[in-house]
Each structure stands twice: as C-alpha cells, then as structure tokens.
Amino acid sequence: MSWSDIVGQQKQIELLRRAAQSGRLPNAYLFVGQDGIGKEAVALEFAKLLNCLSPTAVQSGEACDRCDSCKQFRDLAHPNLELVFPIEGILSKDIAETGKDKEKQEEALERYKALFEEKRKNPYFKMQMEKSMGILAEQIEELIRKSLYRPSDDKKRVYVISQAERMNLTAANRLLKLLEEPPPFVLFVLITSRPDQMLPTIVSRCQPLRFSAPTADDISERLNLLGGSAEKRAFAATYARGSVADAQALLLDTSLQQFRNDAIEFLRYLLSPARQLDMIRKTEEFTKKDRSRDEQLQTLSSLLLIFQDALRMQHAERFSIINSDISDVIAKFAQNFPNADFTVAAKAVEDAMYQLTRNANPTLTFSALSITLKRALTGETLLLA
Ligand SMILES: [Zn+2]
C-alpha cells in the first residue's frame, strides 16, 4: 500500500505530504466526505508515513513500506496506531469469567478481529458491527489512558476515529476534554460523512479536510485488479456513485442485480394504472424494517441510473448508457413515455436519497417520491391515500 494505491484524492494527499514535510501538523484533522471514498485509507497511509523509520520518508512524503514500522502499520498492529470505530457494547464490558456472557463476548471478539482481517486486505473496507450502539465512552477512555505515555520511539501516535458522528454523548464529551489539552505526541484524525451530527465544539477543534468522490473512470481503473468484464466494471463504478468500497463490493457480489430488479419492479408498478394498490404495497415493502437504509439507497441508486440512461436514449446517446445489458428494456420504457421528464425524475430520486441519508422516514420519502415520479413520467397524479 502506498499513496499511489489510493483512488483519486490527489489534492488531499498533497496537502498531507506537505504538512508532514514541514512538520507543522494540527492537533486534529477532520476528514469529511461521503462513505467509501478512501478517507480511512488516506488516514492510515498518513499515519504510516509519520511513523516510517526510513530517514528519507518524511522529506519525500512517501513511507518506505519496508521498515518494521511500515510492516506493523500494514498489519494494523503498530503501537502508535489506534483505530476506533463503533463496536458492540458487550466488547466494552469487563471480561466475563464464565457462562453465557463469556461465550457472547468471545463471539463478538471474533467478529471484531475479522473486521481487522478484512481491513488489512482492503483499506476501503468499512469496519462496522451490526449490533453496535456507536462509539462508546470506554473506547475514548482507552485513548485517554494511552495519551498519558509518550511513544517510546518519539514518533507520532495517531488516533483514527472512524464514523466519528457515531460517538455517544459521553464519549464525545470525553474526547472534547482530550482535544482541549491535546498531548503533543498525538495526532487525531476524526473521520465522518456527517459532520452536522457531531458536537460543534469538537468540529471547531479540528482542521477540516474535505474529500471528494473519485470519478467513475478512476474507480473503474482500480476495479481492474478485481477482474470481471470491462462492461461490468464500468457499471459497478458508475453505480457506486463515487464509493470505491461499494464498487468493489458490487463487482464481487450479485446483489447489484437484485437492487436493479427491485428498481425496475418499483417502476413497473408505478407506471401501471391498474395497480395503484400494488404500488402502495411495494412502497411498504421497500420501507419495511428488515430493509436497511443502505439497501433502500442502493435501490434508489439503481433507479437513478435507469432514468439517466432513459435521458441519454431520449437524446439518442445510446452509446454512453450505463445499463447496457438491459438497454432494450430501457429503450422500450423511454418509448412508452415520450413526454416523460427524466431530468425531473432523476432529480426527485437524488432528493429522496439525500433525505434518506439525513435519516428521513423511509415510508414518507418513498411515498413522496412515488407521487413526484408519477407526475414527471406520465403527467398523472397518483393518489396514495
Ligand atoms: Zn517505512
């Protein structure tokens, strides 16, 4: 792993390299940007650079990737690296001696270790535990304990706090205390896609660094390493809307097809006049509790790409369509609705996605979307009541 393994983010990397070269580092950075675009990958590479033992590393802005320190970073096992993310509550409790709790704790620990295993292989992997209640006070206390001692090698200790918006209030307040009197040998890197959900007092103590989504072309190039046809790669890269992590997952996973099928089905129900009741049922199905927000977003992302393709068809740009394997389906759809305003439709889907990422109620969001889409595509008014 080196800087060149990171997709896009050249400006951000350059800024960090220059900060390392000058030795003028803030106490804390806040890496901001959508999920899956490489904020953690950059943070880990930066931490590795600051700790590299090669005498030319800092000057060149590039870790050697060969010294003992670099190797420990590659294994995510360097004593100067703390990688914090939301964990299951049971892991923060004292170790149980016997019985059911001990068993549950061991299982959770296995899951926790498996996440590190994945992260070692893929810096774009998102470490998350399903039963997590967020970043807990105990995790921050551990950082406080580690802040009492200077690193033995006199390098920077780097605390990477991922999904920082998920700190619970106690955890956030403890971190704030630590940030108010930061130990000189610690660099904090807080990472978030939702800075608006963090304590403003924490945000104001960090130097912000905004990350932007890499282009589909850049992602597609990266996906080369994973194989698959060029067509499939291009599709996954575009579909993932800037998230390298999602694009990787999509290429290796067949659920992509499922999301697209869901989107097409949703559209069919929406557009068939006799099936408004089915439409309501479909909306309910999409927003049922067992469907995660991620899945709802994936379905909407599919729908968005279909509208964008239909728009390209309207403008006779057949060559550039994304869902090339189902181009006949989309062509027919565009033909059947010659007066459809796909620009409005695409915008409505984007708005719905934005609402969902801001924790809007899924049923209301999908219902409002259905009404807007029906009007944009057919000129008809849909009554969902
Ligand atoms: Zn090194």
Short mmCIF file of C-alpha atoms and ligand atoms in Angstrom, two decimals:
data_model
loop_
_atom_site.label_atom_id
_atom_site.label_comp_id
_atom_site.label_asym_id
_atom_site.label_seq_id
_atom_site.Cartn_x
_atom_site.Cartn_y
_atom_site.Cartn_z
CA MET A 1 0.00 0.00 0.00
CA SER A 2 1.28 3.45 -0.93
CA TRP A 3 -0.22 6.77 -1.93
CA SER A 4 -0.50 5.54 -5.50
CA ASP A 5 -2.89 2.80 -4.37
CA ILE A 6 -5.44 5.41 -3.37
CA VAL A 7 -8.09 6.26 -5.92
CA GLY A 8 -8.19 9.99 -6.62
CA GLN A 9 -7.74 12.41 -3.66
CA GLN A 10 -4.50 13.84 -5.12
CA LYS A 11 -5.09 17.30 -3.67
CA GLN A 12 -5.77 15.96 -0.20
CA ILE A 13 -2.72 13.69 -0.31
CA GLU A 14 -0.50 16.55 -1.49
CA LEU A 15 -1.69 18.71 1.38
CA LEU A 16 -0.90 16.00 3.94
CA ARG A 17 2.51 15.28 2.43
CA ARG A 18 3.39 18.94 2.65
CA ALA A 19 2.19 19.06 6.26
CA ALA A 20 4.44 16.08 7.07
CA GLN A 21 7.42 17.68 5.31
CA SER A 22 7.01 20.98 7.11
CA GLY A 23 6.41 19.27 10.44
CA ARG A 24 3.56 21.67 11.08
CA LEU A 25 0.69 19.39 11.91
CA PRO A 26 -2.55 20.39 13.58
CA ASN A 27 -3.57 18.54 16.75
CA ALA A 28 -6.54 17.12 14.97
CA TYR A 29 -7.84 16.68 11.47
CA LEU A 30 -11.45 16.14 10.49
CA PHE A 31 -11.70 14.17 7.26
CA VAL A 32 -15.09 14.88 5.74
CA GLY A 33 -16.75 13.28 2.74
CA GLN A 34 -19.20 10.60 1.67
CA ASP A 35 -18.68 6.97 2.73
CA GLY A 36 -16.39 4.63 0.86
CA ILE A 37 -14.22 7.17 -0.96
CA GLY A 38 -10.99 6.49 0.91
CA LYS A 39 -10.83 8.79 3.94
CA GLU A 40 -9.64 5.95 6.19
CA ALA A 41 -7.22 4.65 3.58
CA VAL A 42 -5.62 8.09 3.43
CA ALA A 43 -5.55 8.41 7.24
CA LEU A 44 -3.80 5.03 7.60
CA GLU A 45 -1.24 5.82 4.91
CA PHE A 46 -0.56 9.19 6.54
CA ALA A 47 -0.07 7.58 9.95
CA LYS A 48 2.32 5.11 8.35
CA LEU A 49 4.31 7.93 6.76
CA LEU A 50 4.62 9.81 10.06
CA ASN A 51 6.00 6.68 11.73
CA CYS A 52 8.20 5.33 8.94
CA LEU A 53 11.77 4.67 10.07
CA SER A 54 13.38 5.45 6.73
CA PRO A 55 15.39 8.71 7.07
CA THR A 56 14.07 9.99 3.73
CA ALA A 57 10.39 9.18 4.30
CA VAL A 58 9.20 12.49 5.69
CA GLN A 59 11.24 14.57 3.21
CA SER A 60 9.93 12.62 0.26
CA GLY A 61 6.42 12.42 1.67
CA GLU A 62 6.35 8.70 0.99
CA ALA A 63 6.58 5.83 3.51
CA CYS A 64 9.21 3.22 2.59
CA ASP A 65 6.78 0.32 3.06
CA ARG A 66 9.68 -1.95 4.05
CA CYS A 67 10.81 -0.96 7.54
CA ASP A 68 9.50 -2.63 10.69
CA SER A 69 7.21 0.27 11.41
CA CYS A 70 5.65 0.18 7.94
CA LYS A 71 5.14 -3.56 8.27
CA GLN A 72 3.36 -3.11 11.58
CA PHE A 73 1.15 -0.47 10.01
CA ARG A 74 0.32 -2.79 7.16
CA ASP A 75 -0.84 -5.31 9.78
CA LEU A 76 -2.74 -2.54 11.61
CA ALA A 77 -0.75 -3.60 14.65
CA HIS A 78 1.57 -0.65 15.30
CA PRO A 79 1.62 0.55 18.93
CA ASN A 80 1.30 4.14 17.65
CA LEU A 81 -1.92 3.40 15.81
CA GLU A 82 -5.35 3.39 17.42
CA LEU A 83 -8.22 2.62 15.10
CA VAL A 84 -11.56 3.37 16.73
CA PHE A 85 -14.96 2.67 15.21
CA PRO A 86 -18.42 1.80 16.58
CA ILE A 87 -18.29 -1.57 18.36
CA GLU A 88 -20.76 -3.85 20.08
CA GLY A 89 -21.43 -2.85 23.68
CA ILE A 90 -20.50 -6.27 25.01
CA LEU A 91 -16.88 -5.70 23.97
CA SER A 92 -16.55 -2.73 26.27
CA LYS A 93 -17.59 -4.71 29.36
CA ASP A 94 -15.16 -6.39 31.70
CA ILE A 95 -14.19 -9.84 30.58
CA ALA A 96 -16.69 -12.35 31.91
CA GLU A 97 -15.14 -15.37 33.60
CA THR A 98 -17.71 -17.96 32.71
CA GLY A 99 -21.14 -18.69 31.33
CA LYS A 100 -23.20 -17.21 28.53
CA ASP A 101 -21.63 -13.75 28.70
CA LYS A 102 -18.18 -15.17 28.20
CA GLU A 103 -19.41 -17.04 25.15
CA LYS A 104 -21.11 -13.97 23.69
CA GLN A 105 -18.04 -11.88 24.34
CA GLU A 106 -15.80 -14.36 22.59
CA GLU A 107 -18.09 -14.42 19.59
CA ALA A 108 -18.14 -10.62 19.41
CA LEU A 109 -14.37 -10.56 19.69
CA GLU A 110 -14.12 -12.95 16.74
CA ARG A 111 -16.31 -10.61 14.69
CA TYR A 112 -14.15 -7.67 15.75
CA LYS A 113 -10.94 -9.43 14.74
CA ALA A 114 -12.43 -10.49 11.42
CA LEU A 115 -13.04 -6.83 10.59
CA PHE A 116 -9.35 -6.08 11.09
CA GLU A 117 -8.51 -9.04 8.91
CA GLU A 118 -10.64 -7.58 6.10
CA LYS A 119 -9.30 -4.08 6.61
CA ARG A 120 -5.72 -5.35 6.28
CA LYS A 121 -6.58 -6.79 2.90
CA ASN A 122 -8.63 -3.83 1.72
CA PRO A 123 -8.11 -0.29 3.06
CA TYR A 124 -11.50 0.64 1.57
CA PHE A 125 -13.34 -1.92 3.68
CA LYS A 126 -15.83 -0.29 6.05
CA MET A 127 -15.43 -1.67 9.56
CA GLN A 128 -18.86 -1.97 11.07
CA MET A 129 -20.57 -4.20 13.60
CA GLU A 130 -24.27 -4.75 13.09
CA LYS A 131 -25.22 -4.69 16.76
CA SER A 132 -23.17 -1.62 17.51
CA MET A 133 -24.66 1.21 19.54
CA GLY A 134 -21.96 3.63 18.42
CA ILE A 135 -18.54 4.66 19.68
CA LEU A 136 -18.61 4.16 23.43
CA ALA A 137 -17.12 6.16 26.29
CA GLU A 138 -14.91 3.18 27.19
CA GLN A 139 -13.22 3.39 23.81
CA ILE A 140 -12.35 7.05 24.33
CA GLU A 141 -11.15 6.32 27.86
CA GLU A 142 -8.73 3.83 26.38
CA LEU A 143 -7.37 6.64 24.20
CA ILE A 144 -7.07 8.87 27.26
CA ARG A 145 -5.07 6.16 29.07
CA LYS A 146 -2.77 5.80 26.07
CA SER A 147 -2.28 9.56 25.98
CA LEU A 148 -0.53 9.50 29.34
CA TYR A 149 2.61 7.96 27.89
CA ARG A 150 4.87 9.32 25.21
CA PRO A 151 5.61 6.84 22.40
CA SER A 152 8.95 5.12 23.04
CA ASP A 153 10.15 5.85 19.50
CA ASP A 154 9.39 9.56 19.77
CA LYS A 155 7.15 9.44 16.70
CA LYS A 156 3.51 10.49 16.35
CA ARG A 157 0.81 8.38 17.84
CA VAL A 158 -2.20 8.54 15.54
CA TYR A 159 -5.75 8.11 16.76
CA VAL A 160 -8.02 7.40 13.82
CA ILE A 161 -11.66 7.75 14.85
CA SER A 162 -13.86 6.41 12.12
CA GLN A 163 -17.59 7.24 11.81
CA ALA A 164 -16.91 9.91 14.41
CA GLU A 165 -20.51 11.14 14.25
CA ARG A 166 -21.48 7.91 16.00
CA MET A 167 -19.78 8.80 19.28
CA ASN A 168 -22.37 8.80 22.01
CA LEU A 169 -22.62 11.98 24.04
CA THR A 170 -20.46 10.75 26.93
CA ALA A 171 -17.79 9.58 24.52
CA ALA A 172 -17.92 12.88 22.63
CA ASN A 173 -17.57 14.90 25.82
CA ARG A 174 -14.58 12.85 26.95
CA LEU A 175 -12.94 13.27 23.57
CA LEU A 176 -13.61 17.00 23.75
CA LYS A 177 -11.72 17.14 27.08
CA LEU A 178 -8.80 15.36 25.46
CA LEU A 179 -8.88 17.70 22.44
CA GLU A 180 -8.87 20.71 24.74
CA GLU A 181 -5.48 19.70 26.10
CA PRO A 182 -4.07 17.51 23.37
CA PRO A 183 -0.86 15.63 24.14
CA PRO A 184 1.82 16.95 21.75
CA PHE A 185 2.73 13.48 20.52
CA VAL A 186 -0.81 12.59 19.42
CA LEU A 187 -2.41 13.33 16.07
CA PHE A 188 -6.17 12.89 15.98
CA VAL A 189 -7.82 12.04 12.68
CA LEU A 190 -11.59 12.13 13.02
CA ILE A 191 -13.46 10.76 10.03
CA THR A 192 -17.06 11.40 9.16
CA SER A 193 -19.60 11.64 6.37
CA ARG A 194 -21.93 13.65 8.60
CA PRO A 195 -20.13 16.48 10.38
CA ASP A 196 -23.51 18.10 11.10
CA GLN A 197 -24.22 15.27 13.54
CA MET A 198 -21.08 15.93 15.58
CA LEU A 199 -20.59 18.24 18.54
CA PRO A 200 -19.71 21.66 17.08
CA THR A 201 -17.19 22.11 19.88
CA ILE A 202 -15.31 19.04 18.60
CA VAL A 203 -15.54 20.07 14.96
CA SER A 204 -14.15 23.52 15.75
CA ARG A 205 -11.05 21.96 17.30
CA CYS A 206 -10.18 20.05 14.15
CA GLN A 207 -8.67 21.19 10.90
CA PRO A 208 -11.15 20.14 8.25
CA LEU A 209 -10.05 18.32 5.12
CA ARG A 210 -12.76 17.71 2.54
CA PHE A 211 -12.61 14.62 0.36
CA SER A 212 -14.39 14.41 -2.94
CA ALA A 213 -15.73 11.34 -4.69
CA PRO A 214 -13.36 9.89 -7.27
CA THR A 215 -14.63 9.73 -10.84
CA ALA A 216 -16.22 6.57 -12.23
CA ASP A 217 -13.26 6.24 -14.62
CA ASP A 218 -10.77 6.31 -11.75
CA ILE A 219 -12.78 3.73 -9.85
CA SER A 220 -13.20 1.54 -12.89
CA GLU A 221 -9.43 1.54 -13.35
CA ARG A 222 -8.96 0.43 -9.76
CA LEU A 223 -11.51 -2.35 -10.22
CA ASN A 224 -9.24 -3.77 -12.93
CA LEU A 225 -7.38 -5.56 -10.17
CA LEU A 226 -10.51 -7.47 -9.24
CA GLY A 227 -11.22 -8.84 -12.71
CA GLY A 228 -14.65 -9.01 -14.31
CA SER A 229 -15.54 -7.74 -17.77
CA ALA A 230 -14.88 -4.11 -18.67
CA GLU A 231 -18.64 -3.65 -19.05
CA LYS A 232 -19.34 -4.96 -15.57
CA ARG A 233 -16.57 -2.84 -14.06
CA ALA A 234 -17.85 0.32 -15.72
CA PHE A 235 -21.32 -0.47 -14.43
CA ALA A 236 -20.15 -1.10 -10.86
CA ALA A 237 -18.01 2.05 -10.88
CA THR A 238 -20.86 4.28 -12.05
CA TYR A 239 -23.45 2.60 -9.91
CA ALA A 240 -21.38 3.14 -6.76
CA ARG A 241 -21.52 6.91 -7.24
CA GLY A 242 -18.01 7.66 -6.05
CA SER A 243 -17.70 4.97 -3.39
CA VAL A 244 -14.74 2.71 -4.10
CA ALA A 245 -15.86 0.40 -1.31
CA ASP A 246 -19.33 -0.04 -2.84
CA ALA A 247 -17.91 -0.54 -6.32
CA GLN A 248 -15.64 -3.30 -5.04
CA ALA A 249 -18.49 -4.95 -3.18
CA LEU A 250 -20.76 -4.71 -6.21
CA LEU A 251 -18.26 -6.30 -8.52
CA LEU A 252 -17.80 -9.23 -6.19
CA ASP A 253 -21.42 -9.57 -5.30
CA THR A 254 -24.58 -10.39 -7.19
CA SER A 255 -26.89 -8.26 -5.03
CA LEU A 256 -26.37 -5.49 -7.57
CA GLN A 257 -28.72 -7.29 -9.97
CA GLN A 258 -31.25 -7.63 -7.19
CA PHE A 259 -31.28 -3.92 -6.45
CA ARG A 260 -31.74 -3.13 -10.10
CA ASN A 261 -34.55 -5.65 -10.41
CA ASP A 262 -36.21 -4.02 -7.40
CA ALA A 263 -35.90 -0.63 -9.06
CA ILE A 264 -37.44 -1.91 -12.30
CA GLU A 265 -40.26 -3.59 -10.43
CA PHE A 266 -40.93 -0.40 -8.50
CA LEU A 267 -41.09 1.49 -11.77
CA ARG A 268 -43.44 -1.05 -13.36
CA TYR A 269 -45.90 -0.82 -10.52
CA LEU A 270 -45.67 2.93 -10.50
CA LEU A 271 -46.49 3.17 -14.19
CA SER A 272 -49.29 0.63 -14.49
CA PRO A 273 -52.64 2.41 -13.94
CA ALA A 274 -54.46 -0.66 -12.61
CA ARG A 275 -52.00 -1.33 -9.90
CA GLN A 276 -52.03 1.57 -7.53
CA LEU A 277 -52.79 -0.70 -4.62
CA ASP A 278 -49.82 -2.86 -5.54
CA MET A 279 -47.77 0.31 -5.70
CA ILE A 280 -48.67 1.15 -2.14
CA ARG A 281 -47.74 -2.37 -1.10
CA LYS A 282 -44.48 -2.08 -2.98
CA THR A 283 -43.67 1.17 -1.22
CA GLU A 284 -44.32 -0.55 2.07
CA GLU A 285 -42.10 -3.46 1.09
CA PHE A 286 -39.25 -1.12 0.21
CA THR A 287 -39.50 0.61 3.52
CA LYS A 288 -40.04 -2.36 5.80
CA LYS A 289 -37.77 -2.55 8.79
CA ASP A 290 -35.78 -5.52 7.52
CA ARG A 291 -34.54 -3.40 4.65
CA SER A 292 -31.60 -1.37 5.75
CA ARG A 293 -31.14 2.21 4.70
CA ASP A 294 -28.18 1.07 2.64
CA GLU A 295 -30.42 -1.29 0.67
CA GLN A 296 -33.01 1.42 0.12
CA LEU A 297 -30.26 3.73 -1.10
CA GLN A 298 -28.92 1.05 -3.42
CA THR A 299 -32.35 0.55 -4.96
CA LEU A 300 -32.75 4.29 -5.46
CA SER A 301 -29.26 4.49 -6.92
CA SER A 302 -30.33 1.85 -9.47
CA LEU A 303 -33.46 3.81 -10.26
CA LEU A 304 -31.42 6.97 -10.77
CA LEU A 305 -29.14 5.27 -13.27
CA ILE A 306 -32.14 3.96 -15.19
CA PHE A 307 -33.55 7.49 -15.50
CA GLN A 308 -30.17 8.83 -16.54
CA ASP A 309 -29.97 6.13 -19.20
CA ALA A 310 -33.51 6.91 -20.39
CA LEU A 311 -32.49 10.55 -20.69
CA ARG A 312 -29.48 9.56 -22.79
CA MET A 313 -31.80 7.49 -25.00
CA GLN A 314 -34.11 10.48 -25.47
CA HIS A 315 -31.08 12.38 -26.72
CA ALA A 316 -30.01 9.48 -28.90
CA GLU A 317 -26.84 8.94 -26.90
CA ARG A 318 -27.23 5.21 -26.94
CA PHE A 319 -23.51 4.56 -26.89
CA SER A 320 -22.97 6.01 -23.44
CA ILE A 321 -25.66 4.20 -21.48
CA ILE A 322 -24.66 2.51 -18.25
CA ASN A 323 -27.16 -0.36 -18.05
CA SER A 324 -26.03 -1.58 -21.44
CA ASP A 325 -27.05 -5.17 -20.71
CA ILE A 326 -30.71 -4.16 -20.39
CA SER A 327 -30.70 -1.38 -22.98
CA ASP A 328 -33.74 -2.85 -24.76
CA VAL A 329 -35.80 -2.64 -21.56
CA ILE A 330 -34.81 0.98 -21.05
CA ALA A 331 -35.37 1.85 -24.72
CA LYS A 332 -38.90 0.48 -24.53
CA PHE A 333 -39.51 2.39 -21.34
CA ALA A 334 -38.32 5.65 -22.95
CA GLN A 335 -40.52 4.97 -25.99
CA ASN A 336 -43.61 4.25 -23.94
CA PHE A 337 -43.32 7.56 -22.12
CA PRO A 338 -42.31 10.04 -24.81
CA ASN A 339 -43.34 13.04 -22.73
CA ALA A 340 -41.61 11.91 -19.58
CA ASP A 341 -39.33 14.43 -17.94
CA PHE A 342 -36.43 12.23 -16.89
CA THR A 343 -34.46 15.19 -15.61
CA VAL A 344 -37.16 15.91 -13.05
CA ALA A 345 -37.43 12.20 -12.26
CA ALA A 346 -33.68 11.86 -11.68
CA LYS A 347 -33.64 14.95 -9.51
CA ALA A 348 -36.53 13.57 -7.42
CA VAL A 349 -34.60 10.35 -6.82
CA GLU A 350 -31.49 12.27 -5.84
CA ASP A 351 -33.54 14.33 -3.40
CA ALA A 352 -35.04 11.16 -1.89
CA MET A 353 -31.56 9.69 -1.46
CA TYR A 354 -30.40 12.84 0.24
CA GLN A 355 -33.40 12.72 2.59
CA LEU A 356 -32.70 9.09 3.47
CA THR A 357 -29.08 9.81 4.31
CA ARG A 358 -30.39 12.52 6.64
CA ASN A 359 -32.50 9.90 8.44
CA ALA A 360 -35.84 10.90 6.93
CA ASN A 361 -38.72 8.49 7.42
CA PRO A 362 -38.40 5.91 4.59
CA THR A 363 -42.16 5.38 4.08
CA LEU A 364 -42.81 9.09 3.72
CA THR A 365 -39.79 9.55 1.49
CA PHE A 366 -40.81 6.72 -0.86
CA SER A 367 -44.44 7.88 -0.95
CA ALA A 368 -43.47 11.46 -1.81
CA LEU A 369 -41.08 10.11 -4.44
CA SER A 370 -43.81 7.96 -6.00
CA ILE A 371 -46.09 10.97 -6.39
CA THR A 372 -43.38 13.12 -7.99
CA LEU A 373 -42.27 10.33 -10.30
CA LYS A 374 -45.76 9.51 -11.46
CA ARG A 375 -46.29 13.13 -12.43
CA ALA A 376 -42.87 13.53 -14.06
CA LEU A 377 -43.19 10.36 -16.12
CA THR A 378 -46.88 10.32 -17.08
CA GLY A 379 -48.30 13.70 -16.15
CA GLU A 380 -50.81 11.86 -13.95
CA THR A 381 -51.45 12.47 -10.32
CA LEU A 382 -51.01 9.49 -8.05
CA LEU A 383 -53.29 9.20 -5.06
CA LEU A 384 -51.67 7.13 -2.39
CA ALA A 385 -54.26 7.77 0.27
ZN ZN B 1 8.93 2.59 6.48
#
